[in-house]
Amino acid sequence: MTKFARIRDEILAVTVVVAVVSLIFGGLYFVFDKALSRWTSRDLQNHAELIWRAAANGPIDGLGDRIEALSHTDALVGMLACIPGNSLVSTSLADQINCSSPLARAAMAADGKTITGRIGATNALFTAHLLGDVGQLVIVQDPTFVEARRERMLQVLVLGAYAVALSLLMLIRFGVIRSQRRVVRATRDLLKLIDSGDDVAIPTEIAAELRPLVTDFTDTLTRLRRHRIAEHDDSGPARLRALVNSADLGDTSLLVVANREPYEHERGDDGTVRVRRPPSGLVTGIEPVLRACGGTWIAHGSGSADREHTDAHGRLAVPPESPEYVLRRVWLTEEEYDGYYLGFANEGLWPLCHIAHTRPTFRSDDWRAYQAANEKFAQAAVSEGADSLVLVQDYHFALVPRLIREAAPDAAVSLFWHIPWPNSEVIGICPWREQILDGMLGADVLGFHTRFHCLNFLETVQRYLECRVDLATMSIEYRGRRSRVRAYPISVEWPYPSATRDAGAKLRQSLGIGRDVHVAVGVDRADYTKGLLERIAAVETLLASTPRLHGKFVLVQLAAPSRTRIKKYRDLMSELEEAVTRVNRRFATTNWKPIHLELRNFTPEEVRVHYAMANSGLVTPLHDGMNLVAKEYVGSCADSEGALILSAFAGAAQELDAALIVNPYDTDAVAAAILRAIEMPAAERRARMSAMREQVAKSSIYDWSSKLLRDLVEVRARRDRVWPRSRPSHAVEAAV
Ligand code: G6P
């Protein structure tokens, strides 16, 4: 309500009250005035009678003196004693009236009743009484004092009435405001309770008369809350939590073994320690699972200040600002790290699996370091709980499933391979391919992003191991145990948090990019598998062939430095800078440059603002297991405004088939797809984006982890029936 309206209402209320009070008291005044008049005349008559009795009481000789003395009484003007032959007049009336005056005669003829008349300029009342049988006494009274008294009484009455009315008004108002405030306070308390997720209880300070209202209100809100929970339960963290907490899992804990830690403590040049979020698709995918379910993430402690921020067992609660799960850091020597991570994992398996035409390097020292590091992580996992559900992640830990299986036969282990699995011929290049496959088959469940990679894996084990592969059930029997192989396409959380278009517009302004310019955004680690040089070549081709786009198109490429101790990655960063400089030099004008390259780390929030600024997303890796950037971009287009250009060689292309699918090696085709995105009719753009959003919504990160966990639980239950556990589990022990 506006201030003006409030004042208007107040004035209206006061006017109504004044009118009603005036009406009531107008009527009362009338009645009261009549009564008062009657009372006054009776009063004056009584007064006259008293005077008469006092004057008549005594001998007739002293009458003159008594008349004189009594004439000084309050409200008495004077008296006339009309006795034939001996009339007396008080001095106060001398010369004004005598017994023959018409008024005196009229009074004597009125038979004791009071009549009015004038004495000089004033009104007076005349009352006559018999003086025995000698004559009559006419008493003349001044009525003004009685009238003054009547007026005073009426004034008091009117003022009192208004005072009472106003007080009542104030009391009512105060009461209404107080009870309004109480209702508001009670409502707020209830909303807080509902929001906190506790069972709703009626606050005791609510007054009795309000309780029925509060009860209704509470019931309605409780119903709404149940609805809300039911909706949320259908997908997302709640469902995942419910699965983990279900009887199926008993009291087993969730363990994730993944090399990259989600939070690194880094000491800066100024000596202060900062918490860093590594730019890794794996971190993006796994963290929501642990945040929803709790558990332990076993990772390499790679931050320069990591040791100072853990307990004696390398543990700390994360996220640091509001802990939800445990991060257990495993310490590696520099040699172990170099050999295991940089060498075997990233110079051997990474290029081997990606087939991005970067030759893999396999060294015996690296292999030994890889084995040692896998041992360390497996031991850490076993020490966290032999009866756990273990989710081993990625190509860094091919040997961990077997090592856990041997040390803790009751653990249920899965291995998810986040990068592509190539055909058997390619894998055959690795000198330790059998050991790698043997290590992986220690897992009960083996996951890849696509069915294509699953089939490649089945073909590979068939070729290199003595095992039985069942294509119908997608399972492998090896060394007396069975492993399931399944496709679990990883995804992002949903709804995906997005920045506002306003924030995007501000960023565009700060980069000096005009509102009518089409911005394509690329967000990648600076990795040769991401097709960044090929993307820049496509932009160059597009601008060379389409001059009308000069000043109207910009590629904003974020490239987070990664694995920089490997020469190939350092070389890539220099090549990127050179390529961007070349293209910008060729086409830039004084107020436009076609490519903005940002070679640095970005927070997730910064990345979201870049998505919000963009008109299209460019995700063109040469090969990728899934590529979560494609799904993040789709997730961030909450208004369905945005086009996605996606590599056919990213796992995401199998789900996001409404994107503009390109072969990243085909420079002309990528250039044509960018032009298509720029010129695409709005309706088509929205239809494509809506279709992709539906796809990501129905298969979020929670679906990925739910399916994986459910399969793992099912496999374990079956295994326990066929091969009873080697020793009682914690759950059984507790029950016994
Ligand atoms: C990408 C890959 C993951 C891999 C991760 C490692 O996200 O998709 O499979 O685990 O990179 O990155 P890092 O920086 O930890 O070497």
PDB file of N, CA, C and O in Angstrom, residues 414-471:
ATOM      1  N   SER A 414      33.718 -50.399  -8.698  1.00  0.00           N
ATOM      2  CA  SER A 414      33.442 -50.052 -10.097  1.00  0.00           C
ATOM      3  C   SER A 414      34.617 -49.231 -10.614  1.00  0.00           C
ATOM      4  O   SER A 414      35.313 -48.570  -9.832  1.00  0.00           O
ATOM      5  N   LEU A 415      34.822 -49.308 -11.902  1.00  0.00           N
ATOM      6  CA  LEU A 415      35.841 -48.445 -12.529  1.00  0.00           C
ATOM      7  C   LEU A 415      35.157 -47.707 -13.663  1.00  0.00           C
ATOM      8  O   LEU A 415      34.555 -48.335 -14.548  1.00  0.00           O
ATOM      9  N   PHE A 416      35.207 -46.383 -13.600  1.00  0.00           N
ATOM     10  CA  PHE A 416      34.641 -45.613 -14.710  1.00  0.00           C
ATOM     11  C   PHE A 416      35.783 -44.993 -15.505  1.00  0.00           C
ATOM     12  O   PHE A 416      36.633 -44.296 -14.957  1.00  0.00           O
ATOM     13  N   TRP A 417      35.760 -45.254 -16.791  1.00  0.00           N
ATOM     14  CA  TRP A 417      36.820 -44.801 -17.703  1.00  0.00           C
ATOM     15  C   TRP A 417      36.306 -43.550 -18.412  1.00  0.00           C
ATOM     16  O   TRP A 417      35.425 -43.638 -19.260  1.00  0.00           O
ATOM     17  N   HIS A 418      36.831 -42.376 -18.036  1.00  0.00           N
ATOM     18  CA  HIS A 418      36.237 -41.119 -18.531  1.00  0.00           C
ATOM     19  C   HIS A 418      36.678 -40.746 -19.947  1.00  0.00           C
ATOM     20  O   HIS A 418      36.146 -39.806 -20.515  1.00  0.00           O
ATOM     21  N   ILE A 419      37.695 -41.441 -20.449  1.00  0.00           N
ATOM     22  CA  ILE A 419      38.178 -41.070 -21.781  1.00  0.00           C
ATOM     23  C   ILE A 419      37.779 -42.174 -22.772  1.00  0.00           C
ATOM     24  O   ILE A 419      37.280 -43.220 -22.350  1.00  0.00           O
ATOM     25  N   PRO A 420      37.954 -41.941 -24.067  1.00  0.00           N
ATOM     26  CA  PRO A 420      37.508 -42.982 -25.013  1.00  0.00           C
ATOM     27  C   PRO A 420      38.286 -44.294 -24.817  1.00  0.00           C
ATOM     28  O   PRO A 420      39.400 -44.288 -24.303  1.00  0.00           O
ATOM     29  N   TRP A 421      37.653 -45.387 -25.186  1.00  0.00           N
ATOM     30  CA  TRP A 421      38.374 -46.670 -25.242  1.00  0.00           C
ATOM     31  C   TRP A 421      38.485 -47.032 -26.722  1.00  0.00           C
ATOM     32  O   TRP A 421      37.477 -47.310 -27.377  1.00  0.00           O
ATOM     33  N   PRO A 422      39.700 -47.018 -27.263  1.00  0.00           N
ATOM     34  CA  PRO A 422      39.840 -47.250 -28.712  1.00  0.00           C
ATOM     35  C   PRO A 422      39.743 -48.739 -29.051  1.00  0.00           C
ATOM     36  O   PRO A 422      39.527 -49.563 -28.174  1.00  0.00           O
ATOM     37  N   ASN A 423      39.951 -49.071 -30.304  1.00  0.00           N
ATOM     38  CA  ASN A 423      39.849 -50.492 -30.671  1.00  0.00           C
ATOM     39  C   ASN A 423      41.074 -51.269 -30.188  1.00  0.00           C
ATOM     40  O   ASN A 423      42.075 -50.695 -29.756  1.00  0.00           O
ATOM     41  N   SER A 424      40.995 -52.582 -30.284  1.00  0.00           N
ATOM     42  CA  SER A 424      42.028 -53.441 -29.690  1.00  0.00           C
ATOM     43  C   SER A 424      43.399 -53.223 -30.317  1.00  0.00           C
ATOM     44  O   SER A 424      44.427 -53.351 -29.652  1.00  0.00           O
ATOM     45  N   GLU A 425      43.390 -52.862 -31.568  1.00  0.00           N
ATOM     46  CA  GLU A 425      44.666 -52.656 -32.255  1.00  0.00           C
ATOM     47  C   GLU A 425      45.440 -51.504 -31.616  1.00  0.00           C
ATOM     48  O   GLU A 425      46.638 -51.594 -31.362  1.00  0.00           O
ATOM     49  N   VAL A 426      44.714 -50.437 -31.331  1.00  0.00           N
ATOM     50  CA  VAL A 426      45.350 -49.268 -30.716  1.00  0.00           C
ATOM     51  C   VAL A 426      45.849 -49.642 -29.321  1.00  0.00           C
ATOM     52  O   VAL A 426      46.999 -49.369 -28.961  1.00  0.00           O
ATOM     53  N   ILE A 427      45.010 -50.288 -28.539  1.00  0.00           N
ATOM     54  CA  ILE A 427      45.406 -50.666 -27.176  1.00  0.00           C
ATOM     55  C   ILE A 427      46.620 -51.602 -27.228  1.00  0.00           C
ATOM     56  O   ILE A 427      47.492 -51.583 -26.349  1.00  0.00           O
ATOM     57  N   GLY A 428      46.668 -52.382 -28.282  1.00  0.00           N
ATOM     58  CA  GLY A 428      47.772 -53.331 -28.440  1.00  0.00           C
ATOM     59  C   GLY A 428      49.133 -52.664 -28.423  1.00  0.00           C
ATOM     60  O   GLY A 428      50.153 -53.304 -28.141  1.00  0.00           O
ATOM     61  N   ILE A 429      49.185 -51.357 -28.674  1.00  0.00           N
ATOM     62  CA  ILE A 429      50.465 -50.626 -28.668  1.00  0.00           C
ATOM     63  C   ILE A 429      51.077 -50.610 -27.258  1.00  0.00           C
ATOM     64  O   ILE A 429      52.288 -50.572 -27.103  1.00  0.00           O
ATOM     65  N   CYS A 430      50.243 -50.637 -26.235  1.00  0.00           N
ATOM     66  CA  CYS A 430      50.749 -50.505 -24.860  1.00  0.00           C
ATOM     67  C   CYS A 430      51.486 -51.795 -24.462  1.00  0.00           C
ATOM     68  O   CYS A 430      50.902 -52.891 -24.492  1.00  0.00           O
ATOM     69  N   PRO A 431      52.742 -51.677 -24.063  1.00  0.00           N
ATOM     70  CA  PRO A 431      53.505 -52.883 -23.731  1.00  0.00           C
ATOM     71  C   PRO A 431      52.923 -53.658 -22.549  1.00  0.00           C
ATOM     72  O   PRO A 431      53.197 -54.836 -22.396  1.00  0.00           O
ATOM     73  N   TRP A 432      52.109 -52.997 -21.693  1.00  0.00           N
ATOM     74  CA  TRP A 432      51.562 -53.671 -20.497  1.00  0.00           C
ATOM     75  C   TRP A 432      50.041 -53.812 -20.593  1.00  0.00           C
ATOM     76  O   TRP A 432      49.331 -53.752 -19.613  1.00  0.00           O
ATOM     77  N   ARG A 433      49.594 -54.049 -21.824  1.00  0.00           N
ATOM     78  CA  ARG A 433      48.139 -54.091 -22.054  1.00  0.00           C
ATOM     79  C   ARG A 433      47.461 -55.185 -21.226  1.00  0.00           C
ATOM     80  O   ARG A 433      46.381 -54.977 -20.688  1.00  0.00           O
ATOM     81  N   GLU A 434      48.082 -56.378 -21.113  1.00  0.00           N
ATOM     82  CA  GLU A 434      47.437 -57.457 -20.348  1.00  0.00           C
ATOM     83  C   GLU A 434      47.290 -57.066 -18.874  1.00  0.00           C
ATOM     84  O   GLU A 434      46.249 -57.300 -18.261  1.00  0.00           O
ATOM     85  N   GLN A 435      48.381 -56.490 -18.302  1.00  0.00           N
ATOM     86  CA  GLN A 435      48.305 -56.089 -16.882  1.00  0.00           C
ATOM     87  C   GLN A 435      47.218 -55.027 -16.683  1.00  0.00           C
ATOM     88  O   GLN A 435      46.496 -55.032 -15.683  1.00  0.00           O
ATOM     89  N   ILE A 436      47.130 -54.113 -17.636  1.00  0.00           N
ATOM     90  CA  ILE A 436      46.106 -53.056 -17.541  1.00  0.00           C
ATOM     91  C   ILE A 436      44.713 -53.695 -17.541  1.00  0.00           C
ATOM     92  O   ILE A 436      43.869 -53.397 -16.683  1.00  0.00           O
ATOM     93  N   LEU A 437      44.493 -54.613 -18.481  1.00  0.00           N
ATOM     94  CA  LEU A 437      43.165 -55.246 -18.582  1.00  0.00           C
ATOM     95  C   LEU A 437      42.879 -56.100 -17.343  1.00  0.00           C
ATOM     96  O   LEU A 437      41.759 -56.088 -16.816  1.00  0.00           O
ATOM     97  N   ASP A 438      43.885 -56.825 -16.872  1.00  0.00           N
ATOM     98  CA  ASP A 438      43.710 -57.652 -15.673  1.00  0.00           C
ATOM     99  C   ASP A 438      43.340 -56.772 -14.473  1.00  0.00           C
ATOM    100  O   ASP A 438      42.454 -57.101 -13.688  1.00  0.00           O
ATOM    101  N   GLY A 439      44.027 -55.657 -14.344  1.00  0.00           N
ATOM    102  CA  GLY A 439      43.733 -54.726 -13.238  1.00  0.00           C
ATOM    103  C   GLY A 439      42.301 -54.220 -13.323  1.00  0.00           C
ATOM    104  O   GLY A 439      41.561 -54.208 -12.331  1.00  0.00           O
ATOM    105  N   MET A 440      41.881 -53.847 -14.527  1.00  0.00           N
ATOM    106  CA  MET A 440      40.528 -53.293 -14.696  1.00  0.00           C
ATOM    107  C   MET A 440      39.458 -54.332 -14.373  1.00  0.00           C
ATOM    108  O   MET A 440      38.416 -54.016 -13.794  1.00  0.00           O
ATOM    109  N   LEU A 441      39.727 -55.591 -14.726  1.00  0.00           N
ATOM    110  CA  LEU A 441      38.704 -56.633 -14.518  1.00  0.00           C
ATOM    111  C   LEU A 441      38.587 -57.064 -13.054  1.00  0.00           C
ATOM    112  O   LEU A 441      37.786 -57.932 -12.730  1.00  0.00           O
ATOM    113  N   GLY A 442      39.316 -56.406 -12.169  1.00  0.00           N
ATOM    114  CA  GLY A 442      39.065 -56.583 -10.730  1.00  0.00           C
ATOM    115  C   GLY A 442      37.761 -55.893 -10.328  1.00  0.00           C
ATOM    116  O   GLY A 442      37.224 -56.121  -9.247  1.00  0.00           O
ATOM    117  N   ALA A 443      37.239 -55.066 -11.219  1.00  0.00           N
ATOM    118  CA  ALA A 443      36.008 -54.314 -10.898  1.00  0.00           C
ATOM    119  C   ALA A 443      34.768 -55.161 -11.167  1.00  0.00           C
ATOM    120  O   ALA A 443      34.741 -55.958 -12.104  1.00  0.00           O
ATOM    121  N   ASP A 444      33.733 -54.970 -10.341  1.00  0.00           N
ATOM    122  CA  ASP A 444      32.452 -55.650 -10.580  1.00  0.00           C
ATOM    123  C   ASP A 444      31.722 -55.000 -11.743  1.00  0.00           C
ATOM    124  O   ASP A 444      31.012 -55.664 -12.476  1.00  0.00           O
ATOM    125  N   VAL A 445      31.865 -53.690 -11.821  1.00  0.00           N
ATOM    126  CA  VAL A 445      31.182 -52.951 -12.890  1.00  0.00           C
ATOM    127  C   VAL A 445      32.202 -52.050 -13.577  1.00  0.00           C
ATOM    128  O   VAL A 445      32.936 -51.310 -12.919  1.00  0.00           O
ATOM    129  N   LEU A 446      32.235 -52.139 -14.908  1.00  0.00           N
ATOM    130  CA  LEU A 446      33.134 -51.271 -15.686  1.00  0.00           C
ATOM    131  C   LEU A 446      32.278 -50.325 -16.515  1.00  0.00           C
ATOM    132  O   LEU A 446      31.384 -50.778 -17.244  1.00  0.00           O
ATOM    133  N   GLY A 447      32.529 -49.019 -16.396  1.00  0.00           N
ATOM    134  CA  GLY A 447      31.680 -48.061 -17.100  1.00  0.00           C
ATOM    135  C   GLY A 447      32.444 -47.225 -18.110  1.00  0.00           C
ATOM    136  O   GLY A 447      33.608 -46.865 -17.898  1.00  0.00           O
ATOM    137  N   PHE A 448      31.778 -46.971 -19.221  1.00  0.00           N
ATOM    138  CA  PHE A 448      32.293 -46.046 -20.244  1.00  0.00           C
ATOM    139  C   PHE A 448      31.160 -45.090 -20.584  1.00  0.00           C
ATOM    140  O   PHE A 448      30.009 -45.337 -20.234  1.00  0.00           O
ATOM    141  N   HIS A 449      31.484 -44.008 -21.316  1.00  0.00           N
ATOM    142  CA  HIS A 449      30.429 -43.046 -21.643  1.00  0.00           C
ATOM    143  C   HIS A 449      29.469 -43.572 -22.711  1.00  0.00           C
ATOM    144  O   HIS A 449      28.297 -43.213 -22.716  1.00  0.00           O
ATOM    145  N   THR A 450      30.012 -44.349 -23.662  1.00  0.00           N
ATOM    146  CA  THR A 450      29.149 -44.771 -24.783  1.00  0.00           C
ATOM    147  C   THR A 450      29.214 -46.292 -24.975  1.00  0.00           C
ATOM    148  O   THR A 450      30.185 -46.951 -24.584  1.00  0.00           O
ATOM    149  N   ARG A 451      28.197 -46.795 -25.637  1.00  0.00           N
ATOM    150  CA  ARG A 451      28.137 -48.238 -25.937  1.00  0.00           C
ATOM    151  C   ARG A 451      29.272 -48.614 -26.887  1.00  0.00           C
ATOM    152  O   ARG A 451      29.835 -49.706 -26.817  1.00  0.00           O
ATOM    153  N   PHE A 452      29.609 -47.683 -27.743  1.00  0.00           N
ATOM    154  CA  PHE A 452      30.694 -47.917 -28.699  1.00  0.00           C
ATOM    155  C   PHE A 452      31.998 -48.242 -27.953  1.00  0.00           C
ATOM    156  O   PHE A 452      32.714 -49.199 -28.281  1.00  0.00           O
ATOM    157  N   HIS A 453      32.285 -47.470 -26.894  1.00  0.00           N
ATOM    158  CA  HIS A 453      33.505 -47.716 -26.118  1.00  0.00           C
ATOM    159  C   HIS A 453      33.402 -49.036 -25.357  1.00  0.00           C
ATOM    160  O   HIS A 453      34.405 -49.745 -25.201  1.00  0.00           O
ATOM    161  N   CYS A 454      32.187 -49.382 -24.910  1.00  0.00           N
ATOM    162  CA  CYS A 454      31.990 -50.681 -24.220  1.00  0.00           C
ATOM    163  C   CYS A 454      32.348 -51.820 -25.177  1.00  0.00           C
ATOM    164  O   CYS A 454      33.058 -52.770 -24.805  1.00  0.00           O
ATOM    165  N   LEU A 455      31.830 -51.733 -26.404  1.00  0.00           N
ATOM    166  CA  LEU A 455      32.073 -52.810 -27.378  1.00  0.00           C
ATOM    167  C   LEU A 455      33.562 -52.902 -27.712  1.00  0.00           C
ATOM    168  O   LEU A 455      34.114 -54.006 -27.837  1.00  0.00           O
ATOM    169  N   ASN A 456      34.215 -51.744 -27.816  1.00  0.00           N
ATOM    170  CA  ASN A 456      35.676 -51.753 -28.051  1.00  0.00           C
ATOM    171  C   ASN A 456      36.386 -52.489 -26.918  1.00  0.00           C
ATOM    172  O   ASN A 456      37.329 -53.245 -27.144  1.00  0.00           O
ATOM    173  N   PHE A 457      35.914 -52.230 -25.689  1.00  0.00           N
ATOM    174  CA  PHE A 457      36.565 -52.853 -24.529  1.00  0.00           C
ATOM    175  C   PHE A 457      36.374 -54.378 -24.560  1.00  0.00           C
ATOM    176  O   PHE A 457      37.322 -55.148 -24.358  1.00  0.00           O
ATOM    177  N   LEU A 458      35.135 -54.809 -24.849  1.00  0.00           N
ATOM    178  CA  LEU A 458      34.855 -56.256 -24.894  1.00  0.00           C
ATOM    179  C   LEU A 458      35.736 -56.924 -25.960  1.00  0.00           C
ATOM    180  O   LEU A 458      36.297 -58.004 -25.744  1.00  0.00           O
ATOM    181  N   GLU A 459      35.867 -56.248 -27.073  1.00  0.00           N
ATOM    182  CA  GLU A 459      36.693 -56.787 -28.162  1.00  0.00           C
ATOM    183  C   GLU A 459      38.158 -56.873 -27.718  1.00  0.00           C
ATOM    184  O   GLU A 459      38.856 -57.859 -27.989  1.00  0.00           O
ATOM    185  N   THR A 460      38.595 -55.863 -26.975  1.00  0.00           N
ATOM    186  CA  THR A 460      39.994 -55.825 -26.537  1.00  0.00           C
ATOM    187  C   THR A 460      40.298 -56.982 -25.573  1.00  0.00           C
ATOM    188  O   THR A 460      41.312 -57.677 -25.734  1.00  0.00           O
ATOM    189  N   VAL A 461      39.420 -57.196 -24.562  1.00  0.00           N
ATOM    190  CA  VAL A 461      39.723 -58.262 -23.590  1.00  0.00           C
ATOM    191  C   VAL A 461      39.659 -59.637 -24.262  1.00  0.00           C
ATOM    192  O   VAL A 461      40.457 -60.526 -23.955  1.00  0.00           O
ATOM    193  N   GLN A 462      38.746 -59.759 -25.209  1.00  0.00           N
ATOM    194  CA  GLN A 462      38.637 -61.029 -25.919  1.00  0.00           C
ATOM    195  C   GLN A 462      39.935 -61.330 -26.673  1.00  0.00           C
ATOM    196  O   GLN A 462      40.374 -62.459 -26.750  1.00  0.00           O
ATOM    197  N   ARG A 463      40.520 -60.277 -27.173  1.00  0.00           N
ATOM    198  CA  ARG A 463      41.715 -60.461 -27.988  1.00  0.00           C
ATOM    199  C   ARG A 463      42.954 -60.758 -27.150  1.00  0.00           C
ATOM    200  O   ARG A 463      43.806 -61.529 -27.557  1.00  0.00           O
ATOM    201  N   TYR A 464      43.045 -60.120 -25.956  1.00  0.00           N
ATOM    202  CA  TYR A 464      44.316 -60.218 -25.232  1.00  0.00           C
ATOM    203  C   TYR A 464      44.270 -61.088 -23.973  1.00  0.00           C
ATOM    204  O   TYR A 464      45.322 -61.368 -23.397  1.00  0.00           O
ATOM    205  N   LEU A 465      43.070 -61.471 -23.496  1.00  0.00           N
ATOM    206  CA  LEU A 465      43.012 -62.249 -22.244  1.00  0.00           C
ATOM    207  C   LEU A 465      42.292 -63.581 -22.439  1.00  0.00           C
ATOM    208  O   LEU A 465      41.442 -63.704 -23.327  1.00  0.00           O
ATOM    209  N   GLU A 466      42.596 -64.526 -21.575  1.00  0.00           N
ATOM    210  CA  GLU A 466      41.877 -65.800 -21.527  1.00  0.00           C
ATOM    211  C   GLU A 466      40.592 -65.550 -20.735  1.00  0.00           C
ATOM    212  O   GLU A 466      40.607 -65.562 -19.501  1.00  0.00           O
ATOM    213  N   CYS A 467      39.531 -65.269 -21.397  1.00  0.00           N
ATOM    214  CA  CYS A 467      38.300 -64.945 -20.670  1.00  0.00           C
ATOM    215  C   CYS A 467      37.090 -65.308 -21.519  1.00  0.00           C
ATOM    216  O   CYS A 467      37.236 -65.672 -22.693  1.00  0.00           O
ATOM    217  N   ARG A 468      35.888 -65.204 -20.890  1.00  0.00           N
ATOM    218  CA  ARG A 468      34.672 -65.468 -21.659  1.00  0.00           C
ATOM    219  C   ARG A 468      33.866 -64.185 -21.744  1.00  0.00           C
ATOM    220  O   ARG A 468      33.473 -63.607 -20.720  1.00  0.00           O
ATOM    221  N   VAL A 469      33.675 -63.729 -22.967  1.00  0.00           N
ATOM    222  CA  VAL A 469      32.916 -62.484 -23.144  1.00  0.00           C
ATOM    223  C   VAL A 469      31.511 -62.840 -23.603  1.00  0.00           C
ATOM    224  O   VAL A 469      31.336 -63.596 -24.556  1.00  0.00           O
ATOM    225  N   ASP A 470      30.512 -62.309 -22.876  1.00  0.00           N
ATOM    226  CA  ASP A 470      29.123 -62.562 -23.266  1.00  0.00           C
ATOM    227  C   ASP A 470      28.528 -61.252 -23.775  1.00  0.00           C
ATOM    228  O   ASP A 470      28.233 -60.340 -22.994  1.00  0.00           O
ATOM    229  N   LEU A 471      28.383 -61.201 -25.099  1.00  0.00           N
ATOM    230  CA  LEU A 471      27.895 -59.947 -25.692  1.00  0.00           C
ATOM    231  C   LEU A 471      26.423 -59.703 -25.353  1.00  0.00           C
ATOM    232  O   LEU A 471      25.984 -58.560 -25.282  1.00  0.00           O
TER     233      LEU A 471
END
